[in-house]
mmCIF file of C-alpha atoms in Angstrom:
data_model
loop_
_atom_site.group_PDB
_atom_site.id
_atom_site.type_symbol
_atom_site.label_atom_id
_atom_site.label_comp_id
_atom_site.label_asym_id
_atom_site.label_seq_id
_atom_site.Cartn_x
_atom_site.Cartn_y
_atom_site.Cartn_z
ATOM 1 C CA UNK A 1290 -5.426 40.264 -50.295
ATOM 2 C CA UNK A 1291 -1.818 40.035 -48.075
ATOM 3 C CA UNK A 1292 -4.005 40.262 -44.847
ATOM 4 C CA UNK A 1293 -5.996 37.117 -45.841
ATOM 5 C CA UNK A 1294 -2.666 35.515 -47.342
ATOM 6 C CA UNK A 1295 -1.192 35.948 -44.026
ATOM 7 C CA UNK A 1296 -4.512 34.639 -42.370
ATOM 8 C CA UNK A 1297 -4.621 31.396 -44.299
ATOM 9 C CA UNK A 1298 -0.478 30.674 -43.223
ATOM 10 C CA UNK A 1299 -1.957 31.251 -39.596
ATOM 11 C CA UNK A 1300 -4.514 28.521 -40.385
ATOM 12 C CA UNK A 1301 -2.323 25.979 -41.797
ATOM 13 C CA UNK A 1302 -0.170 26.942 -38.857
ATOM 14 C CA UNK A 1303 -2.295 25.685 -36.226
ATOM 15 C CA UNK A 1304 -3.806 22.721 -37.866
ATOM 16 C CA UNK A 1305 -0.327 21.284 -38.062
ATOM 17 C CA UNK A 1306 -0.244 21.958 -34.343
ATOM 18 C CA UNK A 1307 -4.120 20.437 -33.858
ATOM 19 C CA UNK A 1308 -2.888 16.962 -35.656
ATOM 20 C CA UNK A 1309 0.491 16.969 -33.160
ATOM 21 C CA UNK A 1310 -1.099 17.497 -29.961
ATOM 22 C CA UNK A 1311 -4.047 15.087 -31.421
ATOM 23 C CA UNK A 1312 -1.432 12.020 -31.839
ATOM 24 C CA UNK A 1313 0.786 13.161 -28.564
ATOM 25 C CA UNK A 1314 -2.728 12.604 -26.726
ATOM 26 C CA UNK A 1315 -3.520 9.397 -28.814
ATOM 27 C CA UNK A 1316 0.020 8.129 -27.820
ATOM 28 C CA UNK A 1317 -0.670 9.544 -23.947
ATOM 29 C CA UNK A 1318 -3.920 7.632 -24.062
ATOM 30 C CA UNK A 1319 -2.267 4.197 -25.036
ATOM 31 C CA UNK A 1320 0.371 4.344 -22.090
ATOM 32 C CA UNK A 1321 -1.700 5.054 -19.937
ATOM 33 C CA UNK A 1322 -3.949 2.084 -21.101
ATOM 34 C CA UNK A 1323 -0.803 0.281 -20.727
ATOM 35 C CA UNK A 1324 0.246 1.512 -17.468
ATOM 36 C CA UNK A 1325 -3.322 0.647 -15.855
ATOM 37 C CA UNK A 1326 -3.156 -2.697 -17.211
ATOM 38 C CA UNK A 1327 0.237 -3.399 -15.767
ATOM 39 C CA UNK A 1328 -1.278 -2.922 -12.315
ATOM 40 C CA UNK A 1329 -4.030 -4.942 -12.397
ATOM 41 C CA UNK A 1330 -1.816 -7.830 -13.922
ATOM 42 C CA UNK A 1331 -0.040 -8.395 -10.374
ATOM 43 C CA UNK A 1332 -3.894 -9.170 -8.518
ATOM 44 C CA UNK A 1333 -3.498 -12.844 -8.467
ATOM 45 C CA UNK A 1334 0.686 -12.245 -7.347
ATOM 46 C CA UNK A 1335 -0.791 -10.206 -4.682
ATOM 47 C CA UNK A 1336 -3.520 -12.405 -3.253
ATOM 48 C CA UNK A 1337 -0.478 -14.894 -2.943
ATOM 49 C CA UNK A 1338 1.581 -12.498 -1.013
ATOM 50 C CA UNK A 1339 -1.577 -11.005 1.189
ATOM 51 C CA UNK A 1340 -2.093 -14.690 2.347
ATOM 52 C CA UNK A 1341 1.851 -15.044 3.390
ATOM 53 C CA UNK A 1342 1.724 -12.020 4.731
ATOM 54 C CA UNK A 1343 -1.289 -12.374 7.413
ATOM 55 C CA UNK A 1344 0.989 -15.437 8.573
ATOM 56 C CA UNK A 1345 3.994 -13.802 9.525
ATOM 57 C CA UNK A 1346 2.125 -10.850 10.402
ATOM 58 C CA UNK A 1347 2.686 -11.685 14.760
ATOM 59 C CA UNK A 1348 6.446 -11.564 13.320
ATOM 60 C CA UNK A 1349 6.861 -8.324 12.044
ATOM 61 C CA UNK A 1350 8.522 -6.777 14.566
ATOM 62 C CA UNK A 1351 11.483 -7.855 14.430
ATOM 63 C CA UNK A 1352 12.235 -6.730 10.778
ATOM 64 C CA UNK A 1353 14.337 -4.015 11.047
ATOM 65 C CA UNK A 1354 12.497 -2.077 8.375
ATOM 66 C CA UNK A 1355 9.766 -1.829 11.269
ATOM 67 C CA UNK A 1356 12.108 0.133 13.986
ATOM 68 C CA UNK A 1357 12.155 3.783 14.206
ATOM 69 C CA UNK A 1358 15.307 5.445 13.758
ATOM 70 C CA UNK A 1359 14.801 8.987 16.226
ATOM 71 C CA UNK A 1360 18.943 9.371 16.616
ATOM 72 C CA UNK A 1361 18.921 11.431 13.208
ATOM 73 C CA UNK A 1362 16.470 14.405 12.097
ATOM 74 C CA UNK A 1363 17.184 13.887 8.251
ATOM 75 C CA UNK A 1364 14.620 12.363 5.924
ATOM 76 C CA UNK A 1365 15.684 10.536 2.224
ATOM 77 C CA UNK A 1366 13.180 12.198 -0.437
ATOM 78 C CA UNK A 1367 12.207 10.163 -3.307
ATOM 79 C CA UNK A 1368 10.987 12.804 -6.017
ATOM 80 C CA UNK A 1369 9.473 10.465 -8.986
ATOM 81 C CA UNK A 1370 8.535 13.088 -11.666
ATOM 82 C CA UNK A 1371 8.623 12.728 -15.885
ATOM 83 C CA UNK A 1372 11.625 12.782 -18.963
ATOM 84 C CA UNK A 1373 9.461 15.621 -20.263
ATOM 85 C CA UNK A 1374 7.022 18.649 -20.098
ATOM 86 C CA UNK A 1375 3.907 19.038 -21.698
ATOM 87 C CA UNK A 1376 1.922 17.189 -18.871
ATOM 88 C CA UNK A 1377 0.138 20.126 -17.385
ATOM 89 C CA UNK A 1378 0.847 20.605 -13.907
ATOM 90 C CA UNK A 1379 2.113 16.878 -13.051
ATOM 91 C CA UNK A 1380 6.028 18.049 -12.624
ATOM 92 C CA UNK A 1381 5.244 21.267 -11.203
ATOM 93 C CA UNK A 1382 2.207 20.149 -8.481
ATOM 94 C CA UNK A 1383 5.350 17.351 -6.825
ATOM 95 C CA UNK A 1384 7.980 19.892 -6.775
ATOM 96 C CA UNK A 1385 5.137 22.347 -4.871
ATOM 97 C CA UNK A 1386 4.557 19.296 -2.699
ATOM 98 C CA UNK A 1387 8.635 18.801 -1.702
ATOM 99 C CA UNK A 1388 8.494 22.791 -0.922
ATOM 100 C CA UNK A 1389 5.372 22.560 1.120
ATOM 101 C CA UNK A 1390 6.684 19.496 2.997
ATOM 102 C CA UNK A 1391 9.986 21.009 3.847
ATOM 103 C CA UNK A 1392 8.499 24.397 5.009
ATOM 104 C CA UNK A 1393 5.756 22.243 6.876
ATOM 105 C CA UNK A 1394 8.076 19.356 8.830
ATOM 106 C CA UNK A 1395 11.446 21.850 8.968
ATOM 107 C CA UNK A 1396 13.028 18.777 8.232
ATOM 108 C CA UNK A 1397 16.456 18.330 6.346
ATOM 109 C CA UNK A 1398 16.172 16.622 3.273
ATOM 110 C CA UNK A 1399 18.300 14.113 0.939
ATOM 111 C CA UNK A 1400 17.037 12.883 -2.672
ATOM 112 C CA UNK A 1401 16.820 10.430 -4.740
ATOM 113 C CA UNK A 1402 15.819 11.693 -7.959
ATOM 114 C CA UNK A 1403 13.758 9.230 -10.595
ATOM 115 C CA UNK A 1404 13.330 10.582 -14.048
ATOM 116 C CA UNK A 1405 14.986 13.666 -15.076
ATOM 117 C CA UNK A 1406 12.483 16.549 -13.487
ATOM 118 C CA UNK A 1407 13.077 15.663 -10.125
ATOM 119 C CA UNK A 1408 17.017 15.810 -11.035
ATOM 120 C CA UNK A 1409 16.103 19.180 -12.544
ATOM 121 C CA UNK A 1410 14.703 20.551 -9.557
ATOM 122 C CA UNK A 1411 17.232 19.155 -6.789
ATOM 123 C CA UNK A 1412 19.897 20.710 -8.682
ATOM 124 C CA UNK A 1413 18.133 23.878 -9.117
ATOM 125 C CA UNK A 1414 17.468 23.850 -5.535
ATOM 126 C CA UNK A 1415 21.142 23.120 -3.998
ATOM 127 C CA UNK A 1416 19.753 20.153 -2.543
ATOM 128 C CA UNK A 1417 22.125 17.093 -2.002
ATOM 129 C CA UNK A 1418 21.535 14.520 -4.389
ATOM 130 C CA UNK A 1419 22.703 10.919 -3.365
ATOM 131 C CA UNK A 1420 21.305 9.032 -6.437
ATOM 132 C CA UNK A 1421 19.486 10.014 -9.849
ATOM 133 C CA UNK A 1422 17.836 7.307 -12.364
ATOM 134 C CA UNK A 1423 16.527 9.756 -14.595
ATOM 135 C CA UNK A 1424 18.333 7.852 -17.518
ATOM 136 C CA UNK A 1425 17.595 4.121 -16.357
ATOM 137 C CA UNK A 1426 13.771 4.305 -17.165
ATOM 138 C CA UNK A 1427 11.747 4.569 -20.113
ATOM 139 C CA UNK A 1428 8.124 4.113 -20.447
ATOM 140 C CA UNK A 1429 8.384 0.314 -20.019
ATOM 141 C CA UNK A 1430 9.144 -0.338 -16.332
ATOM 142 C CA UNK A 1431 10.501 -3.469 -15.166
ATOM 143 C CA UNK A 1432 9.961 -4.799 -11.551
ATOM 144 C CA UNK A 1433 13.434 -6.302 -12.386
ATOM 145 C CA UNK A 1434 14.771 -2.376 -13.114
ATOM 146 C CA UNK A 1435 12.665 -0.764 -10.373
ATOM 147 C CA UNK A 1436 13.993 -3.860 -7.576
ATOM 148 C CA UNK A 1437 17.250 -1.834 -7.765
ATOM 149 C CA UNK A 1438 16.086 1.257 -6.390
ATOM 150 C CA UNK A 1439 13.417 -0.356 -3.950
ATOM 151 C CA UNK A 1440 17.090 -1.889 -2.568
ATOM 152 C CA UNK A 1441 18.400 1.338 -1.970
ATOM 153 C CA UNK A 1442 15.945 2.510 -0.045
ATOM 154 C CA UNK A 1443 16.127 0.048 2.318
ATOM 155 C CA UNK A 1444 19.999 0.032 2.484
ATOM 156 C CA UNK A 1445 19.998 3.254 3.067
ATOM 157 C CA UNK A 1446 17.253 3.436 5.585
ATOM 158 C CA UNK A 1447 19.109 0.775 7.223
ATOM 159 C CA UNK A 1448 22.286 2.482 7.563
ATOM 160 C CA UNK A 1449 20.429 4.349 10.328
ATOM 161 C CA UNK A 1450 21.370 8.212 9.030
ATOM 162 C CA UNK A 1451 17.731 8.710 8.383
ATOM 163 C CA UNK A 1452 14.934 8.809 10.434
ATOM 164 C CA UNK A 1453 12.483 8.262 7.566
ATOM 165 C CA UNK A 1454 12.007 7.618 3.939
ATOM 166 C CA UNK A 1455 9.078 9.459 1.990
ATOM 167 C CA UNK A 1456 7.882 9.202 -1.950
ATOM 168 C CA UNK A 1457 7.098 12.367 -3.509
ATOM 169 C CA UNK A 1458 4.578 11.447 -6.374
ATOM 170 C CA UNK A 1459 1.294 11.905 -7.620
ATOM 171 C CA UNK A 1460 -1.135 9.785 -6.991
ATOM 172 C CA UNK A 1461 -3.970 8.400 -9.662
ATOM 173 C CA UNK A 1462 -7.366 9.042 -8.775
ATOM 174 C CA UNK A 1463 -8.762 8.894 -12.282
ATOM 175 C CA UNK A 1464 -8.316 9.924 -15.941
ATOM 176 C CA UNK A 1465 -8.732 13.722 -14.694
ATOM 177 C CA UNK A 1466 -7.605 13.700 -11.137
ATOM 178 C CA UNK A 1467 -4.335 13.255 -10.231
ATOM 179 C CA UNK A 1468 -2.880 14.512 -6.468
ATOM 180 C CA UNK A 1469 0.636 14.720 -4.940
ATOM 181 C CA UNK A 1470 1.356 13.119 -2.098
ATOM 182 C CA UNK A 1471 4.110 12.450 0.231
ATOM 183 C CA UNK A 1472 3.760 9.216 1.543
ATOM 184 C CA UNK A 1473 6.234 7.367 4.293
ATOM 185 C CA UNK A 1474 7.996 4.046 2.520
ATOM 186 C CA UNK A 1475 10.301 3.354 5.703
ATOM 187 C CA UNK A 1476 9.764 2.582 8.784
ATOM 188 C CA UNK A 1477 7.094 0.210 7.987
ATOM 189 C CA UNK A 1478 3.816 -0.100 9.152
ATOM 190 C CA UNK A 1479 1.908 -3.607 9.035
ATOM 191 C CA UNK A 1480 -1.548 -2.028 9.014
ATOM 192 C CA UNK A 1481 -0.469 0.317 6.081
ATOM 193 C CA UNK A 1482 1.066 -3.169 4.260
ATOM 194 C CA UNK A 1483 -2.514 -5.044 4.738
ATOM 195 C CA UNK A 1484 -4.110 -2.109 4.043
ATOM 196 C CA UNK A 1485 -2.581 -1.928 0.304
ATOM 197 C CA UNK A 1486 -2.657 -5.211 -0.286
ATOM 198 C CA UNK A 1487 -5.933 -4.934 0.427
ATOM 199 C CA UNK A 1488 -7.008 -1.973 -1.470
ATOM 200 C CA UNK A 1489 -5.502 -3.851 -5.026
ATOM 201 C CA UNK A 1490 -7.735 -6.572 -4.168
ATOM 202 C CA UNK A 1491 -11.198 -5.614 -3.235
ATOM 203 C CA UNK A 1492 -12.693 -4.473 -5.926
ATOM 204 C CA UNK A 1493 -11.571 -8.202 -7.763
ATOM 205 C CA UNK A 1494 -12.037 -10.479 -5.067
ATOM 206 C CA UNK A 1495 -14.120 -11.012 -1.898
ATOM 207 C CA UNK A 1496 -10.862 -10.578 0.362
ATOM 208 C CA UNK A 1497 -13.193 -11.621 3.337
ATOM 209 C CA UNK A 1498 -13.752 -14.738 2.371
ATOM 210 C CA UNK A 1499 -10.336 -15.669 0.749
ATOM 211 C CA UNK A 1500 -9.081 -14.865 4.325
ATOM 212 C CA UNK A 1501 -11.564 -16.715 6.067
ATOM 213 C CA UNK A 1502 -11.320 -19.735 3.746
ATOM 214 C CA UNK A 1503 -7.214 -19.829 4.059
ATOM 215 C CA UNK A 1504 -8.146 -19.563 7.986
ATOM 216 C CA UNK A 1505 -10.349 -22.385 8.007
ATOM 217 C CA UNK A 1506 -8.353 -24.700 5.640
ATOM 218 C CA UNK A 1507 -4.994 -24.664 5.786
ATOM 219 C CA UNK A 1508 -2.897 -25.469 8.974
ATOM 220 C CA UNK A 1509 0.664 -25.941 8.899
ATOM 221 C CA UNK A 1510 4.331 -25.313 10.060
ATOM 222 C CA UNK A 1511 6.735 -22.696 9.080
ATOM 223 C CA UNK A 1512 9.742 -23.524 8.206
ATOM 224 C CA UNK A 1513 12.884 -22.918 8.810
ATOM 225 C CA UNK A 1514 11.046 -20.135 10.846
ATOM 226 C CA UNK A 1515 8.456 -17.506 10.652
ATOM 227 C CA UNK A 1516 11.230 -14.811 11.100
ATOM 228 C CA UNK A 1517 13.436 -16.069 8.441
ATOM 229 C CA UNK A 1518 10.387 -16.009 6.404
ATOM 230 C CA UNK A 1519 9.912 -12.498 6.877
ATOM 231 C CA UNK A 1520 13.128 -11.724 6.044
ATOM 232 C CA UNK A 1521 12.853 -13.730 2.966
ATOM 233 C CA UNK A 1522 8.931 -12.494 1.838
ATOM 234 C CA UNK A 1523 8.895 -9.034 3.087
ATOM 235 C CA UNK A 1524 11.670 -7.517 0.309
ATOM 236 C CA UNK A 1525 9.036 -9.132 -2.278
ATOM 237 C CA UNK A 1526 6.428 -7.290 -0.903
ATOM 238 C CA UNK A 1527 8.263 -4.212 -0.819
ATOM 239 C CA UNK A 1528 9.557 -4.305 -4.449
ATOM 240 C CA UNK A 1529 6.139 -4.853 -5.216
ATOM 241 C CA UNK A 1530 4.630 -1.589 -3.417
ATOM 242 C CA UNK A 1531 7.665 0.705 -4.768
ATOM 243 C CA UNK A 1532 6.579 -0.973 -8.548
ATOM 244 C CA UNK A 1533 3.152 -0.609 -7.842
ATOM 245 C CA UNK A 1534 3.895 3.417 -6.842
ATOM 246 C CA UNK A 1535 5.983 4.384 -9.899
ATOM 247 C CA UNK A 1536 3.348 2.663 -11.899
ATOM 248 C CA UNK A 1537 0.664 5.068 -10.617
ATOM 249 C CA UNK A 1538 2.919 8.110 -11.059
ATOM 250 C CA UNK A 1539 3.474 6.749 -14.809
ATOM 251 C CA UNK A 1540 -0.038 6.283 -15.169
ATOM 252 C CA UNK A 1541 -0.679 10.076 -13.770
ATOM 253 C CA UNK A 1542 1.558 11.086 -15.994
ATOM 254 C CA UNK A 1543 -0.040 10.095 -19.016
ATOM 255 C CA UNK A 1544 -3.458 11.045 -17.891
ATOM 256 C CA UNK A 1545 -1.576 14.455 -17.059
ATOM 257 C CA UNK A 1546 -0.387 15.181 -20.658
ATOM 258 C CA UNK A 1547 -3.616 13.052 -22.595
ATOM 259 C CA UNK A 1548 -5.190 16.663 -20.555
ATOM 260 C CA UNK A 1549 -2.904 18.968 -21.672
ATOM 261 C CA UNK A 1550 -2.889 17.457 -25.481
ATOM 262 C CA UNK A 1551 -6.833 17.163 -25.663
ATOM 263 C CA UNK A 1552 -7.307 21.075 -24.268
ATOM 264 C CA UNK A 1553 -4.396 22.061 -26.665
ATOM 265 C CA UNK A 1554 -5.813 20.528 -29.438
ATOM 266 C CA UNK A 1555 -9.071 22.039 -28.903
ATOM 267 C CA UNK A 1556 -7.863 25.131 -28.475
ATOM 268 C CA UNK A 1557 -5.895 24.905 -31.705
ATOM 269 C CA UNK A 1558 -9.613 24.051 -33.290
ATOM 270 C CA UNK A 1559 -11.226 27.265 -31.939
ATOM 271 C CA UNK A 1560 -8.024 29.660 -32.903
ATOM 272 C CA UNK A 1561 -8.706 27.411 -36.406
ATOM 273 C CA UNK A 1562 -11.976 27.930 -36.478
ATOM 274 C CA UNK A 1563 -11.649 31.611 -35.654
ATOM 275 C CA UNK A 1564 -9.162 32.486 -38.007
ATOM 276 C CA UNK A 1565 -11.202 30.727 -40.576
ATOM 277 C CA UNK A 1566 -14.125 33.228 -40.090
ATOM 278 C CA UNK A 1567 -11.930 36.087 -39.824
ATOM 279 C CA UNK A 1568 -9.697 34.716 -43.328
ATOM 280 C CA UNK A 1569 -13.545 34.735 -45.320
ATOM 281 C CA UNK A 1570 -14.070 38.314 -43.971
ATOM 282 C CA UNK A 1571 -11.078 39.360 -45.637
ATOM 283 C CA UNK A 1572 -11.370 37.269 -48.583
ATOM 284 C CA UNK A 1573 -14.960 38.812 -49.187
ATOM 285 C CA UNK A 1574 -13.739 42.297 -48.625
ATOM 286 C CA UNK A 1575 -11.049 41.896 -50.778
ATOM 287 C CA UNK A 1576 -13.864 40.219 -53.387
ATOM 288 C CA UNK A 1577 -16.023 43.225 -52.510
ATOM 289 C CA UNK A 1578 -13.499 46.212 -52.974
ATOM 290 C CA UNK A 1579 -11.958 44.678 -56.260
ATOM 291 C CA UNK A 1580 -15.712 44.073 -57.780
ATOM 292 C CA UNK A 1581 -16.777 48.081 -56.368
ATOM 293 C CA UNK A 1582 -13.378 49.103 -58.298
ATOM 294 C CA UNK A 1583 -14.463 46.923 -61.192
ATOM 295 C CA UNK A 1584 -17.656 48.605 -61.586
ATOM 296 C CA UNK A 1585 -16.561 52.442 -60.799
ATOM 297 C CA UNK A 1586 -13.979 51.460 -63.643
ATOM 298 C CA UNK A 1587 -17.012 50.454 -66.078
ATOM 299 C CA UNK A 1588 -19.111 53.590 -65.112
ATOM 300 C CA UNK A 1589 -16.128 55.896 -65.798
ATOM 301 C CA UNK A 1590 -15.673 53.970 -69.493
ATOM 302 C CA UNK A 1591 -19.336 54.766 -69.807
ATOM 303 C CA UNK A 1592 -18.991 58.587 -69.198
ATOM 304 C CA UNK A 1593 -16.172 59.048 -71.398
#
């Protein structure tokens, strides 16, 4: 009976583990919730902004967020991982995409690390670290929070040692898809602006005819000036993309580890369910061998 003793403290075993990897992937599965909702709460904000935005647009240019830098070869890498592990491959599939990227554009890279993976890995990989916020952001981001490092960026970008600025992160496709990309933040591209802007309203609004409407309705004057108003409108919009991104990588993130919780737990249900079978084998040998004993006993009584 010890082999079926042992058995049944295996079972208990991994049911504990079934009903903590069940609530880590209920918990996953509300953030996420959370995270999606948070980026469909800016539409209306971002209608606003698309509509300022194709007004300025002939004034782009002379933003210096819009001129190429080609005097240095360096690039600042934003890495935006996760505080933990037990996501799956989320952590692992950016730091694949940083190695790729480097072996791919030969380029020398800075970082800026957000969350404390990403720090992780930079220091693992001798890289030169300029700034790390793994410890300034929880679960809950704040635009007011993420402003600081969208700020950074473009002071750094601006202080003309780099020649570009690219986000490391992965990108939300759905609940089950999730890819890492490396996408250019600095220097701008206007197309690239309109295009996300955009992309977060289409599937809400008929963009079309919100643009055609504004077109046909309102007529008016800029003031002080359309440049000054791109200086003054074009941060906004910025902050807003850089929130919008770490969003998405929080809501990958979640998806990522509601994954790796839901296969754990059902694998936690088959090695259950196994060890189950294989604890009532034992148990009804054990049964078997003490009732054969049982009855030798009695037949030996009955020849004495």
């Amino acid at each position: 009976m010890a082999n079926a003793k042992e058995i049944k403290r295996k079972i208990g075993s991994i049911k504990n583990t079934w009903k903590i990897t069940k609530a880590m992937e209920l918990i996953s599965t509300v953030k996420m919730k959370k995270a999606q909702d948070l980026a469909m709460e800016k539409r209306n904000f971002v209608l606003e902004m698309l509509k300022i935005f194709l007004r300025v647009e002939d004034y782009l240019s002379e933003f210096p967020l819009f001129w190429e830098n080609s005097n240095w070869t360096k690039t600042l890498a934003v890495v935006i991982t996760s505080n933990k592990w037990l996501c799956w491959g989320y952590n692992v599939n950016v730091m694949k995409k940083v190695n790729s990227y480097i072996k791919e554009t030969g380029e020398d890279l800075d970082f800026v690390s957000i969350w404390k993976k990403a720090s992780n890995f930079v220091a693992k990989t001798w890289n030169n670290l300029i700034a790390d916020f793994s410890d300034d952001f929880t679960d809950d981001l704040d635009p007011v929070f993420t402003r600081k490092i969208s700020e950074l960026l473009r002071e750094e970008y601006l202080t003309w040692k780099y020649n570009k600025v690219v986000v490391f992160y992965n990108f939300y496709v759905n609940t089950i898809k999730q890819i890492p990309v490396a996408k250019t933040s600095f220097p701008i591209d206007s197309d690239d602006i309109k295009k996300y802007l955009v992309s977060v309203l289409e599937d809400h609004f008929d963009v079309e005819s919100e643009i055609n409407e504004m077109e046909n309705t309102y007529s008016y004057d800029i003031e002080p000036s359309p440049e000054e108003l791109v200086n003054d409108v074009m941060p906004i919009i910025l902050d807003m993309m850089f929130f919008d991104t770490l969003l998405n990588a929080k809501a990958s993130e979640h998806s990522a580890r509601m994954i790796a919780m839901k296969n754990a737990k059902d694998s936690a249900n088959k090695i259950a369910w196994a060890l189950t079978l294989k604890y009532n084998k034992a148990r009804q040998a054990s049964i078997t061998s003490e009732v054969s004993e049982i009855t030798a006993w009695v037949e030996s009584m009955k020849d004495a």
